[in-house]
Amino acid sequence: MASMTSRDTHRANANRRRILDVALAELLRDPDASMDQIARAAGVVRRTVYGHFPSREALISTLLDGAVEMVAAAEAAGMRGVADPAESLVRSTLAVWEVADRYRLLVALAQRSVTVQGIRDRLAPMREAAAEMLQRGLEQGAFESPLSAPALAYLHEQMLFALMEEVNDGLLKPEEAGESAAIMILTVSGVPVPRATELVARLS
């Protein structure tokens, strides 16, 4: 009986993972994809999808949680072991954008079904980590801003969202967005444009 239970659990987890993977691909292809479409694409019946996710909103919310986890991991990896605050900001921004670019259509979609406040709440730990790094940079003179470190971290976050929308709307080429984001965030933090441009070019 225990073996059967273990197999059932494994099968359920595999179904859930497949539904999430297929749902992400389907929603990025067609933001209006229904639960029926997702079930067909995943090769399961509609009841199976609803067994894991009681609504389309719950499915999108779970996908967004996964995206936030990946972005947070990228930010942490970008900051790890870097002493210079400006370099840390560049590396973390480039790393975050590389992941966020894959999910920018999902973020736009999530804003229809997940409250903007809900998205902000998910990003709070990342914002706090960024604020700590920015505070260190302000104290060392690497950055200059009339804003506090937490306010500056919030501004950076909103600028990245705006860049995602620019790419989605065709105003900015995806291949240029990462470096543009890093330069823009550095300059908003008080780093002179020539220094920001040189640093991003060297670390890209």
GROMACS .gro file of C-alpha atoms in nm, residues 77-170:
model
   94
   77ALA     CA    1   2.398   3.503  -0.761
   78GLY     CA    2   2.475   3.839  -0.924
   79MET     CA    3   2.556   4.000  -0.589
   80ARG     CA    4   2.747   3.707  -0.440
   81GLY     CA    5   3.115   3.769  -0.375
   82VAL     CA    6   3.120   4.119  -0.530
   83ALA     CA    7   3.262   4.388  -0.301
   84ASP     CA    8   3.215   4.693  -0.522
   85PRO     CA    9   2.851   4.814  -0.489
   86ALA     CA   10   2.837   4.952  -0.845
   87GLU     CA   11   2.966   4.626  -0.992
   88SER     CA   12   2.726   4.432  -0.770
   89LEU     CA   13   2.437   4.643  -0.899
   90VAL     CA   14   2.536   4.581  -1.261
   91ARG     CA   15   2.586   4.207  -1.217
   92SER     CA   16   2.261   4.161  -1.029
   93THR     CA   17   2.063   4.372  -1.279
   94LEU     CA   18   2.200   4.181  -1.578
   95ALA     CA   19   2.134   3.847  -1.406
   96VAL     CA   20   1.781   3.949  -1.307
   97TRP     CA   21   1.699   4.076  -1.654
   98GLU     CA   22   1.819   3.756  -1.820
   99VAL     CA   23   1.558   3.565  -1.619
  100ALA     CA   24   1.290   3.835  -1.610
  101ASP     CA   25   1.302   3.875  -1.988
  102ARG     CA   26   1.177   3.516  -2.023
  103TYR     CA   27   0.882   3.594  -1.799
  104ARG     CA   28   0.793   3.950  -1.899
  105LEU     CA   29   0.478   3.841  -2.084
  106LEU     CA   30   0.378   3.638  -1.778
  107VAL     CA   31   0.421   3.945  -1.556
  108ALA     CA   32   0.200   4.149  -1.788
  109LEU     CA   33  -0.055   3.867  -1.783
  110ALA     CA   34  -0.035   3.831  -1.405
  111GLN     CA   35  -0.127   4.196  -1.362
  112ARG     CA   36  -0.470   4.106  -1.499
  113SER     CA   37  -0.534   3.833  -1.244
  114VAL     CA   38  -0.291   3.894  -0.956
  115THR     CA   39  -0.309   4.230  -0.784
  116VAL     CA   40  -0.015   4.463  -0.835
  117GLN     CA   41   0.020   4.466  -0.457
  118GLY     CA   42   0.043   4.088  -0.468
  119ILE     CA   43   0.335   4.112  -0.710
  120ARG     CA   44   0.505   4.373  -0.491
  121ASP     CA   45   0.463   4.151  -0.186
  122ARG     CA   46   0.631   3.861  -0.365
  123LEU     CA   47   0.927   4.084  -0.452
  124ALA     CA   48   0.970   4.226  -0.099
  125PRO     CA   49   1.265   3.999   0.000
  126MET     CA   50   1.450   4.093  -0.319
  127ARG     CA   51   1.381   4.461  -0.259
  128GLU     CA   52   1.521   4.434   0.095
  129ALA     CA   53   1.839   4.265  -0.027
  130ALA     CA   54   1.884   4.534  -0.293
  131ALA     CA   55   1.827   4.808  -0.036
  132GLU     CA   56   2.105   4.668   0.184
  133MET     CA   57   2.348   4.672  -0.108
  134LEU     CA   58   2.238   5.023  -0.210
  135GLN     CA   59   2.279   5.149   0.147
  136ARG     CA   60   2.635   5.022   0.147
  137GLY     CA   61   2.698   5.199  -0.183
  138LEU     CA   62   2.551   5.525  -0.057
  139GLU     CA   63   2.766   5.511   0.256
  140GLN     CA   64   3.080   5.439   0.050
  141GLY     CA   65   3.006   5.714  -0.201
  142ALA     CA   66   2.961   5.473  -0.492
  143PHE     CA   67   2.605   5.604  -0.531
  144GLU     CA   68   2.450   5.947  -0.483
  145SER     CA   69   2.078   5.995  -0.450
  146PRO     CA   70   1.830   6.215  -0.265
  147LEU     CA   71   1.631   5.897  -0.208
  148SER     CA   72   1.682   5.653   0.076
  149ALA     CA   73   1.815   5.308  -0.008
  150PRO     CA   74   1.470   5.142   0.028
  151ALA     CA   75   1.310   5.408  -0.193
  152LEU     CA   76   1.587   5.369  -0.449
  153ALA     CA   77   1.542   4.990  -0.452
  154TYR     CA   78   1.169   5.038  -0.511
  155LEU     CA   79   1.241   5.279  -0.797
  156HIS     CA   80   1.477   5.028  -0.958
  157GLU     CA   81   1.208   4.761  -0.938
  158GLN     CA   82   0.950   4.984  -1.105
  159MET     CA   83   1.197   5.081  -1.377
  160LEU     CA   84   1.248   4.713  -1.461
  161PHE     CA   85   0.872   4.666  -1.488
  162ALA     CA   86   0.856   4.968  -1.720
  163LEU     CA   87   1.133   4.823  -1.937
  164MET     CA   88   0.942   4.494  -1.962
  165GLU     CA   89   0.642   4.686  -2.091
  166GLU     CA   90   0.860   4.875  -2.341
  167VAL     CA   91   0.991   4.547  -2.479
  168ASN     CA   92   0.640   4.399  -2.488
  169ASP     CA   93   0.518   4.706  -2.678
  170GLY     CA   94   0.806   4.695  -2.927
   0.00000   0.00000   0.00000
